[in-house]
PDB file of C-alpha atoms in Angstrom:
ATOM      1  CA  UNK A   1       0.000   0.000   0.000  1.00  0.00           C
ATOM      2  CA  UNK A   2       1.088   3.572  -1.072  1.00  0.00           C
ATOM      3  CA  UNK A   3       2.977   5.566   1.900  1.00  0.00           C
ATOM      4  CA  UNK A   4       0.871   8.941   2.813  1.00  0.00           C
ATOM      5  CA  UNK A   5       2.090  11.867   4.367  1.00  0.00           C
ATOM      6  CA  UNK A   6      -0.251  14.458   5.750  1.00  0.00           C
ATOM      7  CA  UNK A   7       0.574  17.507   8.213  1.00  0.00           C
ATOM      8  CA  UNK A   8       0.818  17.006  11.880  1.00  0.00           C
ATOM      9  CA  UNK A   9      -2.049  19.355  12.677  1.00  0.00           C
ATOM     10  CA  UNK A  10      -3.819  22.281  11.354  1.00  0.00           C
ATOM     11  CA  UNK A  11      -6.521  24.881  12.763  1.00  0.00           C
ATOM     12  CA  UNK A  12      -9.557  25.865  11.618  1.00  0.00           C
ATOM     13  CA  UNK A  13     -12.066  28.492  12.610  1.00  0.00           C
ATOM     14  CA  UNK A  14     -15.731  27.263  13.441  1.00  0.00           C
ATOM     15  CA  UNK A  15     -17.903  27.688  10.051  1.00  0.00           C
ATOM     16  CA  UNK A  16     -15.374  27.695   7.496  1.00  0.00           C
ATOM     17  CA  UNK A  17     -14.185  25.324   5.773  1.00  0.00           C
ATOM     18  CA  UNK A  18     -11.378  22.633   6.840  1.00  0.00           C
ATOM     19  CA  UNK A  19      -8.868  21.804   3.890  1.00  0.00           C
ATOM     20  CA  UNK A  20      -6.919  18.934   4.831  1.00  0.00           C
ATOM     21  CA  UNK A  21      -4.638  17.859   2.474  1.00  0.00           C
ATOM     22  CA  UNK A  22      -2.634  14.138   1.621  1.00  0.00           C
ATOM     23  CA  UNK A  23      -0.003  13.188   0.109  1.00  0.00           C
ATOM     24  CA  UNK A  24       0.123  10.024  -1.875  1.00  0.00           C
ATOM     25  CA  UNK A  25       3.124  10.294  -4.817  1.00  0.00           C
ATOM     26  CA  UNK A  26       3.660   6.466  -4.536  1.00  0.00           C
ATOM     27  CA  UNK A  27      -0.543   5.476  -5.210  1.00  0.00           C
ATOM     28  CA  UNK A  28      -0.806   2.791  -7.991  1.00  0.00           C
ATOM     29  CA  UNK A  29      -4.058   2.632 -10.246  1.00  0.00           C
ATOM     30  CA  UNK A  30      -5.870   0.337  -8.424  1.00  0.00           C
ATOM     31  CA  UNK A  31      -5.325   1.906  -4.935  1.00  0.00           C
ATOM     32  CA  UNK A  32      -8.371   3.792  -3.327  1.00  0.00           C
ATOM     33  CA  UNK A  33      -7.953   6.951  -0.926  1.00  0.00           C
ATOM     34  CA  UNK A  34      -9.810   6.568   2.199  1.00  0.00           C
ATOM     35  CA  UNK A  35     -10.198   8.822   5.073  1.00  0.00           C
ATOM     36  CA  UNK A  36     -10.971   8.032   8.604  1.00  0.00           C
ATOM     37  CA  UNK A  37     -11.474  10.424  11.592  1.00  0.00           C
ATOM     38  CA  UNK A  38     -10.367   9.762  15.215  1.00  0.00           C
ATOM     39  CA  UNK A  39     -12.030  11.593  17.937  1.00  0.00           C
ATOM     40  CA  UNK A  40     -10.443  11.599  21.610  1.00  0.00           C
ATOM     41  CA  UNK A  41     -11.149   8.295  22.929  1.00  0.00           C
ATOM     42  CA  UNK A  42     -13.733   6.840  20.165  1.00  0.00           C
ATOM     43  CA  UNK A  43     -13.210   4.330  17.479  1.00  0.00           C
ATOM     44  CA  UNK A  44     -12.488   5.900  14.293  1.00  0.00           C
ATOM     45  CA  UNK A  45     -14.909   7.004  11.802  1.00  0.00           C
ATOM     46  CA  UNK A  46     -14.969   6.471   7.989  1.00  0.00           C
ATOM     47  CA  UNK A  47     -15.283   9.159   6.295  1.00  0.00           C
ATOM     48  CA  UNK A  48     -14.998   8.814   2.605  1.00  0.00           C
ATOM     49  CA  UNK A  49     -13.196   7.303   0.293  1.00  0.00           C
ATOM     50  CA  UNK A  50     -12.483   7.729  -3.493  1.00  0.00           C
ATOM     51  CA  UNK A  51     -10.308   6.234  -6.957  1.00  0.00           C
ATOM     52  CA  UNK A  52     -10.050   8.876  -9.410  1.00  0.00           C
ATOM     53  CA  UNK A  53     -12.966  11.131  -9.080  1.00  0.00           C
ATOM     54  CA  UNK A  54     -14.055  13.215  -6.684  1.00  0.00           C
ATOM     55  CA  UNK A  55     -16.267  12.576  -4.699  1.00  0.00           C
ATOM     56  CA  UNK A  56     -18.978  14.099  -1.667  1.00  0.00           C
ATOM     57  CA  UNK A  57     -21.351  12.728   0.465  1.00  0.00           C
ATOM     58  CA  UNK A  58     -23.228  14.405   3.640  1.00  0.00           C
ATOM     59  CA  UNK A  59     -20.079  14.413   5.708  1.00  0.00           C
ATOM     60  CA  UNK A  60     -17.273  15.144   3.444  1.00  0.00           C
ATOM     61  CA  UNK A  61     -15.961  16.256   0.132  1.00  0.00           C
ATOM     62  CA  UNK A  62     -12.907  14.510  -1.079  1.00  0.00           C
ATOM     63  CA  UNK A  63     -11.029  16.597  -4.138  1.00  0.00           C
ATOM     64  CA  UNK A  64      -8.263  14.021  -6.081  1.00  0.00           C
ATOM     65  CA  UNK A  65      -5.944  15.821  -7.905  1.00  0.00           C
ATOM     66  CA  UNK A  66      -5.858  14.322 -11.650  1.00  0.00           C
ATOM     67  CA  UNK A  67      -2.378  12.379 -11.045  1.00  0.00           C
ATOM     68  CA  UNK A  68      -4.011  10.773  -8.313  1.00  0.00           C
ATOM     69  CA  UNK A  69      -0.444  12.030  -6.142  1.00  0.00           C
ATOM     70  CA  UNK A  70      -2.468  13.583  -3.717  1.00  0.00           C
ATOM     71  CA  UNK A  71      -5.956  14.687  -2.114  1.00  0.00           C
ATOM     72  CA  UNK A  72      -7.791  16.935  -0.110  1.00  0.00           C
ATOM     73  CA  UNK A  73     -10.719  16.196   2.294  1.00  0.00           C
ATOM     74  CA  UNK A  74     -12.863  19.244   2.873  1.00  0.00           C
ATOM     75  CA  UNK A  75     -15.089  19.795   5.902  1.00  0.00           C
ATOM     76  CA  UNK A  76     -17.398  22.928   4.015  1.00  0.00           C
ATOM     77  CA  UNK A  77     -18.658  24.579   7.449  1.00  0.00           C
ATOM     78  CA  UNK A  78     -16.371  22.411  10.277  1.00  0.00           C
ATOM     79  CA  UNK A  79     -17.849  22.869  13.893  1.00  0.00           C
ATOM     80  CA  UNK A  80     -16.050  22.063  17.264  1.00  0.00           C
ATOM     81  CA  UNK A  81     -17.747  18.442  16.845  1.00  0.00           C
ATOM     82  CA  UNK A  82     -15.173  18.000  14.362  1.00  0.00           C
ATOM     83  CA  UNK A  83     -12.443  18.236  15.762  1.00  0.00           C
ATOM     84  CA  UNK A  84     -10.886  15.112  16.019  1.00  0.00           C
ATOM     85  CA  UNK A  85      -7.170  13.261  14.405  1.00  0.00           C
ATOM     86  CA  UNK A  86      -7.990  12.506  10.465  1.00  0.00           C
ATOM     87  CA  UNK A  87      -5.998   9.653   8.910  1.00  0.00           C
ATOM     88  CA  UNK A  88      -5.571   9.401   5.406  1.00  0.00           C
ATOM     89  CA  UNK A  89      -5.097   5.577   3.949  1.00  0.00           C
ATOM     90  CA  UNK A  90      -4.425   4.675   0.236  1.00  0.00           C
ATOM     91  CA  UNK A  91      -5.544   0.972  -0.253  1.00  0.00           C
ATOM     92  CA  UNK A  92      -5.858  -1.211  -2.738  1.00  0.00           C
ATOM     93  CA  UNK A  93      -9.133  -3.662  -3.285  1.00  0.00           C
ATOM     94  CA  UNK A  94      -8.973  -7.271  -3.264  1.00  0.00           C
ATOM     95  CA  UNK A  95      -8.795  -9.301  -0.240  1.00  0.00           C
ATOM     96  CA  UNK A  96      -6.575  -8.025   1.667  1.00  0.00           C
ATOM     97  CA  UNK A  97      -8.601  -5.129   3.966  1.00  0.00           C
ATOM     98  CA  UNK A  98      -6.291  -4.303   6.604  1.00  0.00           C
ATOM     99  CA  UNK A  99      -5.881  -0.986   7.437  1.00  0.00           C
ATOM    100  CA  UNK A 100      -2.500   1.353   7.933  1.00  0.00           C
ATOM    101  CA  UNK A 101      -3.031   3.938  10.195  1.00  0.00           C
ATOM    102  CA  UNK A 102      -0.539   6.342  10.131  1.00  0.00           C
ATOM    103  CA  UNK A 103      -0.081   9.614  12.385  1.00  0.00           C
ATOM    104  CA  UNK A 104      -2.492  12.014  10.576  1.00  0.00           C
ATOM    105  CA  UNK A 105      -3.075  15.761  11.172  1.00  0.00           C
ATOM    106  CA  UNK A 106      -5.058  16.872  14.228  1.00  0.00           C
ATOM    107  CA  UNK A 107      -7.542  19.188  13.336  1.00  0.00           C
ATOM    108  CA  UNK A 108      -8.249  21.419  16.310  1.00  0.00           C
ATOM    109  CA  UNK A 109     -11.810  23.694  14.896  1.00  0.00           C
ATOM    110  CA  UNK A 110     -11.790  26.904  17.490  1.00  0.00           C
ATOM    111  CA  UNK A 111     -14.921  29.000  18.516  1.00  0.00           C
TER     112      UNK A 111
ATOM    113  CA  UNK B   1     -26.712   1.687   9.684  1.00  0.00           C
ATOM    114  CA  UNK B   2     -23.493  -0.348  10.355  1.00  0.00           C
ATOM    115  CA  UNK B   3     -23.385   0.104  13.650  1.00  0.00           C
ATOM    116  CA  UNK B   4     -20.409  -1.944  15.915  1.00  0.00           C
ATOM    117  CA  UNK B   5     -20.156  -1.767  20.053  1.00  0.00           C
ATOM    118  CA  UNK B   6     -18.170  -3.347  22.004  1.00  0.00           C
ATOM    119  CA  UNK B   7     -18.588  -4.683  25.338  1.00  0.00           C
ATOM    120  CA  UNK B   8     -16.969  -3.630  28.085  1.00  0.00           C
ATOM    121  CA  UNK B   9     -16.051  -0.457  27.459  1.00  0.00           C
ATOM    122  CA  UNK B  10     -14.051   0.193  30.136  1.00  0.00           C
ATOM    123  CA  UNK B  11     -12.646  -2.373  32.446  1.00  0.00           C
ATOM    124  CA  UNK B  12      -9.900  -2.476  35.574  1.00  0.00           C
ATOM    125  CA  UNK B  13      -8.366  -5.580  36.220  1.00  0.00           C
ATOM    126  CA  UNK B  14      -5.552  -7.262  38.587  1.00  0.00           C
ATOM    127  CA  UNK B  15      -2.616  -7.943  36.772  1.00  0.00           C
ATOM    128  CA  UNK B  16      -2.665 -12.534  36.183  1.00  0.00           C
ATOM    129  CA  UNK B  17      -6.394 -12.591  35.534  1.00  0.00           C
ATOM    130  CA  UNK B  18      -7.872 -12.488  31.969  1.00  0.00           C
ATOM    131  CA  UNK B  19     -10.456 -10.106  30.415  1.00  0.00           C
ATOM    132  CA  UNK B  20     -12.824 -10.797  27.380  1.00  0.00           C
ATOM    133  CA  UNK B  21     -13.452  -8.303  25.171  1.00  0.00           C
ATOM    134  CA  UNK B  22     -16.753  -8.571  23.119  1.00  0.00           C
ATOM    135  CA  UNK B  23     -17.575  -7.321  19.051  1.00  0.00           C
ATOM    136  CA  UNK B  24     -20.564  -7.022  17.912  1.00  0.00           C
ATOM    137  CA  UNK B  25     -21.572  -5.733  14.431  1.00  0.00           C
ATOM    138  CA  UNK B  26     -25.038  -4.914  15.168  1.00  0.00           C
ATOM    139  CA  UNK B  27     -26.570  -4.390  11.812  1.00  0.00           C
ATOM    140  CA  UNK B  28     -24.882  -6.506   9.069  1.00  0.00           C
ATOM    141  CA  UNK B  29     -22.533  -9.616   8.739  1.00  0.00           C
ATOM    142  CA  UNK B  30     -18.977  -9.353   8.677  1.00  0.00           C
ATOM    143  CA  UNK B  31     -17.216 -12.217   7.785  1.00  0.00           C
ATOM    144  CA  UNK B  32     -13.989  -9.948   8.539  1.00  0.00           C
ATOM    145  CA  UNK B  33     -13.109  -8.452  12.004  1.00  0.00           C
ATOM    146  CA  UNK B  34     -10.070  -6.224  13.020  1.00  0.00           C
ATOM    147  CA  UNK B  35      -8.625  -5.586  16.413  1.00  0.00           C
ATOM    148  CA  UNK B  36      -6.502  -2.885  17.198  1.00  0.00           C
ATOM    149  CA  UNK B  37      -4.664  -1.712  19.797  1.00  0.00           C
ATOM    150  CA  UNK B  38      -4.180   2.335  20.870  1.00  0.00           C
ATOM    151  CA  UNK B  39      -1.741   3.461  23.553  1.00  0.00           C
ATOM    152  CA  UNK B  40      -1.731   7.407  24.620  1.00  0.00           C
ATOM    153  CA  UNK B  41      -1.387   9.895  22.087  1.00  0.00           C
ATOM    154  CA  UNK B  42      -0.362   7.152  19.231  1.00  0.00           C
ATOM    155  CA  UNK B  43      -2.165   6.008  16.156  1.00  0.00           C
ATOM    156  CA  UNK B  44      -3.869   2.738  15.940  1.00  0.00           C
ATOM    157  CA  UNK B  45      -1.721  -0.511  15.584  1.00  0.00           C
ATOM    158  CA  UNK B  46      -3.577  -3.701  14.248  1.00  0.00           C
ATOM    159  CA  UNK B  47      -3.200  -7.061  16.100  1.00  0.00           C
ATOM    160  CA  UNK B  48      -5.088  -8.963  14.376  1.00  0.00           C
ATOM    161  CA  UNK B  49      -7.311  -9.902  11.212  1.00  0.00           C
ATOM    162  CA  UNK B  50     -10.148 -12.213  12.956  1.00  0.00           C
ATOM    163  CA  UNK B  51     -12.192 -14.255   9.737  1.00  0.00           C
ATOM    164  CA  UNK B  52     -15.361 -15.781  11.126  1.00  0.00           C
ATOM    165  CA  UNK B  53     -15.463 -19.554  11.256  1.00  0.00           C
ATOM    166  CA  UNK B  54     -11.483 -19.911  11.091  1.00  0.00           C
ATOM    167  CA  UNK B  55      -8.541 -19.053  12.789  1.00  0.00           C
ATOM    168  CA  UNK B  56      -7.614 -15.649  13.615  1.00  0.00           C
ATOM    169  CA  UNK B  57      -4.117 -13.987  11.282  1.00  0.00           C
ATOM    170  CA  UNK B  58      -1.499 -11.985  14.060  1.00  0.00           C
ATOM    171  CA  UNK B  59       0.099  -9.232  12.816  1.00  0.00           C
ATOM    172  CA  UNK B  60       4.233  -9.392  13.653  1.00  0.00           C
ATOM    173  CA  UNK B  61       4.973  -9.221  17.540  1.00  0.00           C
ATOM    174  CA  UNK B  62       1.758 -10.008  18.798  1.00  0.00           C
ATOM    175  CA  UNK B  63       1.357 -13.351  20.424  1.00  0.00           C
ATOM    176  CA  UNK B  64      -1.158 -15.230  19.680  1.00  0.00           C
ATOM    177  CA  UNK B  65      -1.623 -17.415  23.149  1.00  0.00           C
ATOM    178  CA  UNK B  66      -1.954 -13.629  25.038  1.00  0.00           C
ATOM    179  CA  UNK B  67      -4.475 -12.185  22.580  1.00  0.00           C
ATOM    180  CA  UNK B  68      -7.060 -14.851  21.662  1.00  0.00           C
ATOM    181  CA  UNK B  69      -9.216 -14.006  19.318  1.00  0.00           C
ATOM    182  CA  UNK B  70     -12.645 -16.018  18.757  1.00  0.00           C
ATOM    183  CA  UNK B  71     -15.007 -15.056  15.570  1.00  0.00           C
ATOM    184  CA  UNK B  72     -17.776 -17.852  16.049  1.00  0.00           C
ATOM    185  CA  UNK B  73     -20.304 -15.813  13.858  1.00  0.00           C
ATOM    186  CA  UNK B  74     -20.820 -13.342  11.382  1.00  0.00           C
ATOM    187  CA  UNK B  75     -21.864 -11.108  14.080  1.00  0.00           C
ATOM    188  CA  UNK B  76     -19.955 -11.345  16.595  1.00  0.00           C
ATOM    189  CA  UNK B  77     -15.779 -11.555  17.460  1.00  0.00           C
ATOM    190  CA  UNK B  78     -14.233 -11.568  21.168  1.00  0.00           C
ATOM    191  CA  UNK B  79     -10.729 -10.679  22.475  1.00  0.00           C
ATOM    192  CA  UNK B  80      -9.189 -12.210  25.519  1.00  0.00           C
ATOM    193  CA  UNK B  81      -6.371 -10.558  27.053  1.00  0.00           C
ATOM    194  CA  UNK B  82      -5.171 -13.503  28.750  1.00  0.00           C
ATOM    195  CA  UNK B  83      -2.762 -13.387  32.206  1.00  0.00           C
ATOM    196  CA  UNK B  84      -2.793  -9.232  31.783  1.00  0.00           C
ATOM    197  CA  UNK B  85      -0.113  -7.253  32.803  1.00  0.00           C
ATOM    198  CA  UNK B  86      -0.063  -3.995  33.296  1.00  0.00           C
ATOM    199  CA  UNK B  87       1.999  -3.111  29.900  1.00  0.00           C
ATOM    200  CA  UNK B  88      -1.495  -4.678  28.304  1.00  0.00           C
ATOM    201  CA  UNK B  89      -3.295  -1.590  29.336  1.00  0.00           C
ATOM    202  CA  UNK B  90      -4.598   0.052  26.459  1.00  0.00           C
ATOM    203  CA  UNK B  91      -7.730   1.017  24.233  1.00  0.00           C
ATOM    204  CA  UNK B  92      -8.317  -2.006  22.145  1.00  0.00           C
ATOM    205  CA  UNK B  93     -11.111  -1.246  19.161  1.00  0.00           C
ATOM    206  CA  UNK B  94     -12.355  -3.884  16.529  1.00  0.00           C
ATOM    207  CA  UNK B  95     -13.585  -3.024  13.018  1.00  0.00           C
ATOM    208  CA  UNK B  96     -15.583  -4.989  11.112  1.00  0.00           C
ATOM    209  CA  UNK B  97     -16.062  -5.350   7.049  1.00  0.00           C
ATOM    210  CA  UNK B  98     -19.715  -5.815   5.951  1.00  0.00           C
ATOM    211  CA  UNK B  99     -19.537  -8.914   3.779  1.00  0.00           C
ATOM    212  CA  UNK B 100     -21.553  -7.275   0.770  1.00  0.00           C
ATOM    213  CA  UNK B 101     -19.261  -4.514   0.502  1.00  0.00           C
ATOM    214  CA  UNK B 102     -17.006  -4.630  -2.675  1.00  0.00           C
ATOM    215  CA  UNK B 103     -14.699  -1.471  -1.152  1.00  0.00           C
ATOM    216  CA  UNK B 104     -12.934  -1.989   1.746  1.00  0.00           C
ATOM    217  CA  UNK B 105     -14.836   0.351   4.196  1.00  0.00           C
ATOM    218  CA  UNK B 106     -14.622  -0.431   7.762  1.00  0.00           C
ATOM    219  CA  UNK B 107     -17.021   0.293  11.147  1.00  0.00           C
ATOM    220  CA  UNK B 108     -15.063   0.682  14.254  1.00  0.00           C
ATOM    221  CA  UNK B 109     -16.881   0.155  17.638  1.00  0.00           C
ATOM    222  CA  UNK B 110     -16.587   2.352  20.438  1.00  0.00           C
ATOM    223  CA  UNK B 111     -13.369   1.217  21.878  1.00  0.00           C
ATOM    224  CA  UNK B 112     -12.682  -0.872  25.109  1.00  0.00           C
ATOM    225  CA  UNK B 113     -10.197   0.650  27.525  1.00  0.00           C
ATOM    226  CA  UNK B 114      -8.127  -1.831  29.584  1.00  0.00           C
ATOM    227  CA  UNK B 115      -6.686  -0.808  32.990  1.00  0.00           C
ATOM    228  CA  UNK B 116      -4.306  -3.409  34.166  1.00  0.00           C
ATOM    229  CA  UNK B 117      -3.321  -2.903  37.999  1.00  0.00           C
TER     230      UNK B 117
END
């Protein structure tokens, strides 16, 4: 599976939106982008996920840049419910489903 | 939809006695479960793929007589810290895969944190 790198944490005002960005040079055509959220002391969250296209649903938009090297997930109006550690996971189909979690950025939405 | 709990989700224990962590998908079938393992301010690390009616796969370094793993059905997977110590405290979470997903998109439960005195 394709190595990630996303920022250690970022800041976002209540309202606007949250941009958090992924890095993914290494991602091979059959490996998906995922994103999971972590907040303190719950299971993780899934998010979205998405191949080539972007895609949105009611939580999440998730922008893939046309070399597939990297991604953003955008929170349009991010409240202090969303603050919480998002991981970003690149991860091929197929049988194998385990998940990498790496470090991922700790968003931190203030009042 | 997909929901997953776990059960306990907290326990304290002595250190020598064994606790039994419970998975439950609540909703679906998974024929896949996933344990983790979370210690302060790190990510999560797997332990373990658990595939219902057969035996559970360990990731590297975890042993397999400490951390039993039991998936007897589609709904349900349990985790049994056996002869705890307190270096096995820790917030252990499970995922499971619905089987009639074709993308590989996980529910995590709720966590269980472990307290080992």
């Amino acid at each position: 599976d394709a190595k990630t790198t996303q920022p250690t944490s970022m800041d976002c005002a209540e309202g606007r939106a949250a941009n958090l960005p992924c890095n993914h040079s290494t991602i091979s055509g059959n490996e998906y982008v995922y994103w999971y959220r972590q907040i303190h002391s719950q299971g993780p969250q899934y998010i979205i996920h998405g191949l080539k296209n972007n895609e949105t649903n009611e939580m999440a938009s998730l922008i893939i840049t046309e070399d597939r090297k990297s991604s953003t997930l955008i929170l349009p109006h991010a409240t202090l419910r969303d603050t919480a550690v998002y991981y970003c996971i690149v991860k091929s189909g197929g049988s194998n489903y385990k998940l990498t979690f790496g470090k991922g950025t700790l968003l931190t939405v203030n009042p | 939809g997909a929901v997953v709990s776990q059960h306990p989700s907290r326990v304290i224990c002595k250190s020598g006695t064994s606790v039994k962590i419970e998975c439950r998908s609540l909703d679906f079938q998974a024929t896949t479960m996933f344990w983790y393992r979370q210690f302060p301010k790190k990510s999560l690390m797997l332990m373990a793929t658990s595939n219902e009616g057969s035996k559970a796969t360990y990731e590297q370094g975890v042993e397999k007589d400490k951390f039993l793993i039991n998936h007897a059905s589609l709904t349900l997977s349990t985790l049994t810290v056996t002869s705890a110590h307190p270096e096995d405290s820790s917030f252990y979470i499970c995922s499971a895969r619905p089987r009639d997903r074709v993308v590989n998109e996980q529910f995590f439960g709720p966590g269980t944190r472990l307290t080992v005195l």
